[in-house]
Each structure stands twice: as structure tokens, then as C-alpha cells.
JSON list of C-alpha atoms in Angstrom, two decimals:
[
{"chain": "A", "resi": 188, "resn": "UNK", "atom": "CA", "xyz": [-92.62, -34.90, 40.69]},
{"chain": "A", "resi": 189, "resn": "UNK", "atom": "CA", "xyz": [-96.72, -34.80, 41.56]},
{"chain": "A", "resi": 190, "resn": "UNK", "atom": "CA", "xyz": [-97.14, -34.13, 44.82]},
{"chain": "A", "resi": 191, "resn": "UNK", "atom": "CA", "xyz": [-99.36, -37.26, 44.84]},
{"chain": "A", "resi": 192, "resn": "UNK", "atom": "CA", "xyz": [-96.26, -39.39, 44.17]},
{"chain": "A", "resi": 193, "resn": "UNK", "atom": "CA", "xyz": [-94.43, -38.06, 46.22]},
{"chain": "A", "resi": 194, "resn": "UNK", "atom": "CA", "xyz": [-96.87, -38.85, 49.25]},
{"chain": "A", "resi": 195, "resn": "UNK", "atom": "CA", "xyz": [-97.09, -42.37, 47.93]},
{"chain": "A", "resi": 196, "resn": "UNK", "atom": "CA", "xyz": [-93.38, -43.03, 47.86]},
{"chain": "A", "resi": 197, "resn": "UNK", "atom": "CA", "xyz": [-93.06, -41.79, 51.33]},
{"chain": "A", "resi": 198, "resn": "UNK", "atom": "CA", "xyz": [-96.03, -44.01, 52.86]},
{"chain": "A", "resi": 199, "resn": "UNK", "atom": "CA", "xyz": [-94.56, -46.74, 50.77]},
{"chain": "A", "resi": 200, "resn": "UNK", "atom": "CA", "xyz": [-91.43, -46.15, 52.33]},
{"chain": "A", "resi": 201, "resn": "UNK", "atom": "CA", "xyz": [-92.70, -46.11, 56.00]},
{"chain": "A", "resi": 202, "resn": "UNK", "atom": "CA", "xyz": [-94.95, -49.45, 55.18]},
{"chain": "A", "resi": 203, "resn": "UNK", "atom": "CA", "xyz": [-91.99, -51.32, 54.14]},
{"chain": "A", "resi": 204, "resn": "UNK", "atom": "CA", "xyz": [-89.22, -50.33, 56.28]},
{"chain": "A", "resi": 205, "resn": "UNK", "atom": "CA", "xyz": [-87.27, -48.31, 53.82]},
{"chain": "A", "resi": 206, "resn": "UNK", "atom": "CA", "xyz": [-85.28, -45.31, 55.53]},
{"chain": "A", "resi": 207, "resn": "UNK", "atom": "CA", "xyz": [-87.20, -42.46, 53.01]},
{"chain": "A", "resi": 208, "resn": "UNK", "atom": "CA", "xyz": [-88.12, -41.63, 49.88]},
{"chain": "A", "resi": 209, "resn": "UNK", "atom": "CA", "xyz": [-84.64, -41.68, 48.22]},
{"chain": "A", "resi": 210, "resn": "UNK", "atom": "CA", "xyz": [-84.14, -45.53, 49.14]},
{"chain": "A", "resi": 211, "resn": "UNK", "atom": "CA", "xyz": [-87.42, -46.10, 47.34]},
{"chain": "A", "resi": 212, "resn": "UNK", "atom": "CA", "xyz": [-86.49, -44.50, 44.49]},
{"chain": "A", "resi": 213, "resn": "UNK", "atom": "CA", "xyz": [-82.90, -45.83, 44.26]},
{"chain": "A", "resi": 214, "resn": "UNK", "atom": "CA", "xyz": [-84.26, -49.61, 44.44]},
{"chain": "A", "resi": 215, "resn": "UNK", "atom": "CA", "xyz": [-86.77, -48.59, 41.81]},
{"chain": "A", "resi": 216, "resn": "UNK", "atom": "CA", "xyz": [-83.97, -47.13, 39.29]},
{"chain": "A", "resi": 217, "resn": "UNK", "atom": "CA", "xyz": [-82.04, -49.98, 39.90]},
{"chain": "A", "resi": 218, "resn": "UNK", "atom": "CA", "xyz": [-84.85, -52.80, 39.29]},
{"chain": "A", "resi": 219, "resn": "UNK", "atom": "CA", "xyz": [-85.56, -50.74, 36.07]},
{"chain": "A", "resi": 220, "resn": "UNK", "atom": "CA", "xyz": [-81.90, -50.50, 34.81]},
{"chain": "A", "resi": 221, "resn": "UNK", "atom": "CA", "xyz": [-81.76, -54.18, 35.64]},
{"chain": "A", "resi": 222, "resn": "UNK", "atom": "CA", "xyz": [-85.00, -55.18, 33.54]},
{"chain": "A", "resi": 223, "resn": "UNK", "atom": "CA", "xyz": [-83.59, -53.33, 30.73]},
{"chain": "A", "resi": 224, "resn": "UNK", "atom": "CA", "xyz": [-79.87, -54.99, 30.91]},
{"chain": "A", "resi": 225, "resn": "UNK", "atom": "CA", "xyz": [-78.70, -57.38, 27.84]},
{"chain": "A", "resi": 226, "resn": "UNK", "atom": "CA", "xyz": [-80.72, -60.57, 27.59]},
{"chain": "A", "resi": 227, "resn": "UNK", "atom": "CA", "xyz": [-80.98, -63.39, 25.41]},
{"chain": "A", "resi": 228, "resn": "UNK", "atom": "CA", "xyz": [-83.26, -61.73, 23.34]},
{"chain": "A", "resi": 229, "resn": "UNK", "atom": "CA", "xyz": [-80.77, -58.98, 21.88]},
{"chain": "A", "resi": 230, "resn": "UNK", "atom": "CA", "xyz": [-80.82, -58.94, 18.48]},
{"chain": "A", "resi": 231, "resn": "UNK", "atom": "CA", "xyz": [-84.02, -61.15, 18.08]},
{"chain": "A", "resi": 232, "resn": "UNK", "atom": "CA", "xyz": [-87.38, -60.44, 16.75]},
{"chain": "A", "resi": 233, "resn": "UNK", "atom": "CA", "xyz": [-90.10, -61.04, 19.71]},
{"chain": "A", "resi": 234, "resn": "UNK", "atom": "CA", "xyz": [-93.54, -60.69, 20.57]},
{"chain": "A", "resi": 235, "resn": "UNK", "atom": "CA", "xyz": [-94.81, -58.51, 23.07]},
{"chain": "A", "resi": 236, "resn": "UNK", "atom": "CA", "xyz": [-98.12, -57.61, 24.94]},
{"chain": "A", "resi": 237, "resn": "UNK", "atom": "CA", "xyz": [-97.90, -54.43, 26.86]},
{"chain": "A", "resi": 238, "resn": "UNK", "atom": "CA", "xyz": [-100.61, -53.82, 29.07]},
{"chain": "A", "resi": 239, "resn": "UNK", "atom": "CA", "xyz": [-101.21, -49.82, 30.14]},
{"chain": "A", "resi": 240, "resn": "UNK", "atom": "CA", "xyz": [-103.81, -49.08, 33.11]},
{"chain": "A", "resi": 241, "resn": "UNK", "atom": "CA", "xyz": [-104.42, -45.38, 33.57]},
{"chain": "A", "resi": 242, "resn": "UNK", "atom": "CA", "xyz": [-107.16, -43.11, 34.92]},
{"chain": "A", "resi": 243, "resn": "UNK", "atom": "CA", "xyz": [-110.67, -42.50, 33.34]},
{"chain": "A", "resi": 244, "resn": "UNK", "atom": "CA", "xyz": [-110.43, -39.09, 33.45]},
{"chain": "A", "resi": 245, "resn": "UNK", "atom": "CA", "xyz": [-107.05, -38.67, 31.64]},
{"chain": "A", "resi": 246, "resn": "UNK", "atom": "CA", "xyz": [-107.99, -37.41, 27.96]},
{"chain": "A", "resi": 247, "resn": "UNK", "atom": "CA", "xyz": [-104.23, -36.06, 27.65]},
{"chain": "A", "resi": 248, "resn": "UNK", "atom": "CA", "xyz": [-102.72, -39.81, 28.27]},
{"chain": "A", "resi": 249, "resn": "UNK", "atom": "CA", "xyz": [-105.41, -41.35, 25.97]},
{"chain": "A", "resi": 250, "resn": "UNK", "atom": "CA", "xyz": [-104.61, -39.00, 23.24]},
{"chain": "A", "resi": 251, "resn": "UNK", "atom": "CA", "xyz": [-101.03, -39.97, 24.11]},
{"chain": "A", "resi": 252, "resn": "UNK", "atom": "CA", "xyz": [-101.70, -43.51, 23.56]},
{"chain": "A", "resi": 253, "resn": "UNK", "atom": "CA", "xyz": [-103.47, -42.58, 20.01]},
{"chain": "A", "resi": 254, "resn": "UNK", "atom": "CA", "xyz": [-100.63, -40.91, 19.51]},
{"chain": "A", "resi": 255, "resn": "UNK", "atom": "CA", "xyz": [-98.24, -43.65, 20.03]},
{"chain": "A", "resi": 256, "resn": "UNK", "atom": "CA", "xyz": [-100.48, -46.01, 18.23]},
{"chain": "A", "resi": 257, "resn": "UNK", "atom": "CA", "xyz": [-99.34, -43.74, 15.28]},
{"chain": "A", "resi": 258, "resn": "UNK", "atom": "CA", "xyz": [-95.56, -43.73, 16.01]},
{"chain": "A", "resi": 259, "resn": "UNK", "atom": "CA", "xyz": [-95.39, -47.31, 16.23]},
{"chain": "A", "resi": 260, "resn": "UNK", "atom": "CA", "xyz": [-98.00, -48.85, 13.64]},
{"chain": "A", "resi": 261, "resn": "UNK", "atom": "CA", "xyz": [-95.41, -50.77, 11.71]},
{"chain": "A", "resi": 262, "resn": "UNK", "atom": "CA", "xyz": [-94.84, -53.08, 14.82]},
{"chain": "A", "resi": 263, "resn": "UNK", "atom": "CA", "xyz": [-98.26, -53.09, 16.68]},
{"chain": "A", "resi": 264, "resn": "UNK", "atom": "CA", "xyz": [-100.28, -56.15, 15.71]},
{"chain": "A", "resi": 265, "resn": "UNK", "atom": "CA", "xyz": [-103.22, -55.70, 17.82]},
{"chain": "A", "resi": 266, "resn": "UNK", "atom": "CA", "xyz": [-104.64, -52.86, 20.02]},
{"chain": "A", "resi": 267, "resn": "UNK", "atom": "CA", "xyz": [-107.68, -52.59, 22.23]},
{"chain": "A", "resi": 268, "resn": "UNK", "atom": "CA", "xyz": [-109.04, -49.95, 24.41]},
{"chain": "A", "resi": 269, "resn": "UNK", "atom": "CA", "xyz": [-111.40, -50.96, 27.30]},
{"chain": "A", "resi": 270, "resn": "UNK", "atom": "CA", "xyz": [-113.16, -49.01, 30.27]},
{"chain": "A", "resi": 271, "resn": "UNK", "atom": "CA", "xyz": [-113.28, -50.62, 33.60]},
{"chain": "A", "resi": 272, "resn": "UNK", "atom": "CA", "xyz": [-116.52, -50.84, 35.65]},
{"chain": "A", "resi": 273, "resn": "UNK", "atom": "CA", "xyz": [-117.62, -47.55, 36.64]},
{"chain": "A", "resi": 274, "resn": "UNK", "atom": "CA", "xyz": [-115.53, -45.53, 34.63]},
{"chain": "A", "resi": 275, "resn": "UNK", "atom": "CA", "xyz": [-112.72, -45.77, 37.30]},
{"chain": "A", "resi": 276, "resn": "UNK", "atom": "CA", "xyz": [-110.33, -46.62, 34.75]},
{"chain": "A", "resi": 277, "resn": "UNK", "atom": "CA", "xyz": [-108.83, -47.34, 31.11]},
{"chain": "A", "resi": 278, "resn": "UNK", "atom": "CA", "xyz": [-106.87, -50.53, 29.79]},
{"chain": "A", "resi": 279, "resn": "UNK", "atom": "CA", "xyz": [-104.92, -50.25, 26.66]},
{"chain": "A", "resi": 280, "resn": "UNK", "atom": "CA", "xyz": [-103.56, -53.19, 25.61]},
{"chain": "A", "resi": 281, "resn": "UNK", "atom": "CA", "xyz": [-100.79, -53.81, 22.59]},
{"chain": "A", "resi": 282, "resn": "UNK", "atom": "CA", "xyz": [-99.38, -56.76, 20.92]},
{"chain": "A", "resi": 283, "resn": "UNK", "atom": "CA", "xyz": [-95.95, -55.76, 19.21]},
{"chain": "A", "resi": 284, "resn": "UNK", "atom": "CA", "xyz": [-94.14, -57.55, 17.02]},
{"chain": "A", "resi": 285, "resn": "UNK", "atom": "CA", "xyz": [-90.74, -56.34, 16.53]},
{"chain": "A", "resi": 286, "resn": "UNK", "atom": "CA", "xyz": [-86.93, -56.25, 16.98]},
{"chain": "A", "resi": 287, "resn": "UNK", "atom": "CA", "xyz": [-86.35, -56.45, 20.91]},
{"chain": "A", "resi": 288, "resn": "UNK", "atom": "CA", "xyz": [-84.61, -52.98, 21.30]},
{"chain": "A", "resi": 289, "resn": "UNK", "atom": "CA", "xyz": [-87.89, -51.88, 19.52]},
{"chain": "A", "resi": 290, "resn": "UNK", "atom": "CA", "xyz": [-90.00, -53.32, 21.88]},
{"chain": "A", "resi": 291, "resn": "UNK", "atom": "CA", "xyz": [-88.06, -51.86, 24.59]},
{"chain": "A", "resi": 292, "resn": "UNK", "atom": "CA", "xyz": [-88.13, -48.38, 23.20]},
{"chain": "A", "resi": 293, "resn": "UNK", "atom": "CA", "xyz": [-91.93, -48.97, 22.66]},
{"chain": "A", "resi": 294, "resn": "UNK", "atom": "CA", "xyz": [-92.58, -50.08, 26.27]},
{"chain": "A", "resi": 295, "resn": "UNK", "atom": "CA", "xyz": [-90.49, -47.06, 27.35]},
{"chain": "A", "resi": 296, "resn": "UNK", "atom": "CA", "xyz": [-92.64, -44.70, 25.39]},
{"chain": "A", "resi": 297, "resn": "UNK", "atom": "CA", "xyz": [-95.79, -45.98, 27.14]},
{"chain": "A", "resi": 298, "resn": "UNK", "atom": "CA", "xyz": [-94.25, -45.78, 30.22]},
{"chain": "A", "resi": 299, "resn": "UNK", "atom": "CA", "xyz": [-93.41, -42.25, 29.67]},
{"chain": "A", "resi": 300, "resn": "UNK", "atom": "CA", "xyz": [-96.84, -41.34, 28.35]},
{"chain": "A", "resi": 301, "resn": "UNK", "atom": "CA", "xyz": [-98.06, -39.89, 31.74]},
{"chain": "A", "resi": 302, "resn": "UNK", "atom": "CA", "xyz": [-96.97, -40.13, 35.39]},
{"chain": "A", "resi": 303, "resn": "UNK", "atom": "CA", "xyz": [-100.06, -41.99, 36.45]},
{"chain": "A", "resi": 304, "resn": "UNK", "atom": "CA", "xyz": [-99.76, -44.77, 33.90]},
{"chain": "A", "resi": 305, "resn": "UNK", "atom": "CA", "xyz": [-99.21, -48.63, 34.82]},
{"chain": "A", "resi": 306, "resn": "UNK", "atom": "CA", "xyz": [-97.53, -50.57, 32.52]},
{"chain": "A", "resi": 307, "resn": "UNK", "atom": "CA", "xyz": [-96.93, -54.61, 32.60]},
{"chain": "A", "resi": 308, "resn": "UNK", "atom": "CA", "xyz": [-95.40, -56.35, 29.52]},
{"chain": "A", "resi": 309, "resn": "UNK", "atom": "CA", "xyz": [-94.44, -59.98, 28.55]},
{"chain": "A", "resi": 310, "resn": "UNK", "atom": "CA", "xyz": [-91.96, -60.58, 25.59]},
{"chain": "A", "resi": 311, "resn": "UNK", "atom": "CA", "xyz": [-91.40, -64.02, 23.71]},
{"chain": "A", "resi": 312, "resn": "UNK", "atom": "CA", "xyz": [-88.95, -64.50, 21.00]},
{"chain": "A", "resi": 313, "resn": "UNK", "atom": "CA", "xyz": [-90.70, -65.46, 17.71]},
{"chain": "A", "resi": 314, "resn": "UNK", "atom": "CA", "xyz": [-88.84, -68.35, 17.27]},
{"chain": "A", "resi": 315, "resn": "UNK", "atom": "CA", "xyz": [-90.12, -69.68, 20.63]},
{"chain": "A", "resi": 316, "resn": "UNK", "atom": "CA", "xyz": [-93.60, -68.97, 19.31]},
{"chain": "A", "resi": 317, "resn": "UNK", "atom": "CA", "xyz": [-93.02, -70.69, 16.09]},
{"chain": "A", "resi": 318, "resn": "UNK", "atom": "CA", "xyz": [-91.37, -73.63, 18.01]},
{"chain": "A", "resi": 319, "resn": "UNK", "atom": "CA", "xyz": [-94.12, -74.22, 20.59]},
{"chain": "A", "resi": 320, "resn": "UNK", "atom": "CA", "xyz": [-91.15, -73.86, 23.53]},
{"chain": "A", "resi": 321, "resn": "UNK", "atom": "CA", "xyz": [-93.12, -72.09, 26.10]},
{"chain": "A", "resi": 322, "resn": "UNK", "atom": "CA", "xyz": [-90.41, -69.47, 27.81]},
{"chain": "A", "resi": 323, "resn": "UNK", "atom": "CA", "xyz": [-90.95, -65.83, 28.48]},
{"chain": "A", "resi": 324, "resn": "UNK", "atom": "CA", "xyz": [-90.24, -62.98, 30.52]},
{"chain": "A", "resi": 325, "resn": "UNK", "atom": "CA", "xyz": [-92.81, -61.07, 32.38]},
{"chain": "A", "resi": 326, "resn": "UNK", "atom": "CA", "xyz": [-92.44, -57.60, 34.05]}
]
């Protein structure tokens, strides 16, 4: 674990009343595992938007995003890369259509691209998209 991340976890623990870094990590792990628990989307085709934010000065991360685009090209319907004002960071946005399990694998791969990557996503079943019913999970 990078020293900066350890320091941020320690500061977060103090600021939010946790007993220490281990308690923060335990709660984060429980939250992540709960996010991947079986849902109503199991076995369904879904449409996901996945947004990754990372530092402008991270060419290794940007290269990894390109590798991910190639690895999942059959499922990616759209992709854009934008630089934030003042070159403070980059935003990579993906629209992915695939089986729910494949989308979760894609999201995990993006999250694992590099430590400082922040990932948010929304998942909607394809049949909901076609019927116009608005129900989604946002994480």
C-alpha cells in the first residue's frame, strides 16, 4: 500500500471516529463485497456507464486504460477521454453493454488499473432500457 494512501486512511479514521486504519479497511471491504453480492441483474444483459478519474501525470494509468479498451472492445459501446481544467486530472468514461457478470469483471479491471484511480458506475438492465422503466443501481 502506498504511503500516501496509508496516511489518508489514518487521517480519515481520526476524522470520522474510527479506531484505526484496520477498521476503515474492514468496513470498505465489507461494502465492496456487498456491492458484488448477487442482485436481480444476475444472468441479465446490462448497460453500464463507468467513470474513472485519475491524475494527469499518470501515463502508466492512461496506458492501462487503453489496454482495457482493447481487452473489452466487444462490450464497450462508447469511450471518451477528457482532461480536467488546468491538467489536474483525466476522466475516462465507458459505456459497456454485456452480461452482468462481465460488467462486474470490467469494473474490477478498471478499479485495479492503478491505486489512485477513482471509479463510479451505474448499471441498468437492457430490458429496462427498452421498456422505458427507470430503475438503476448507482455506486
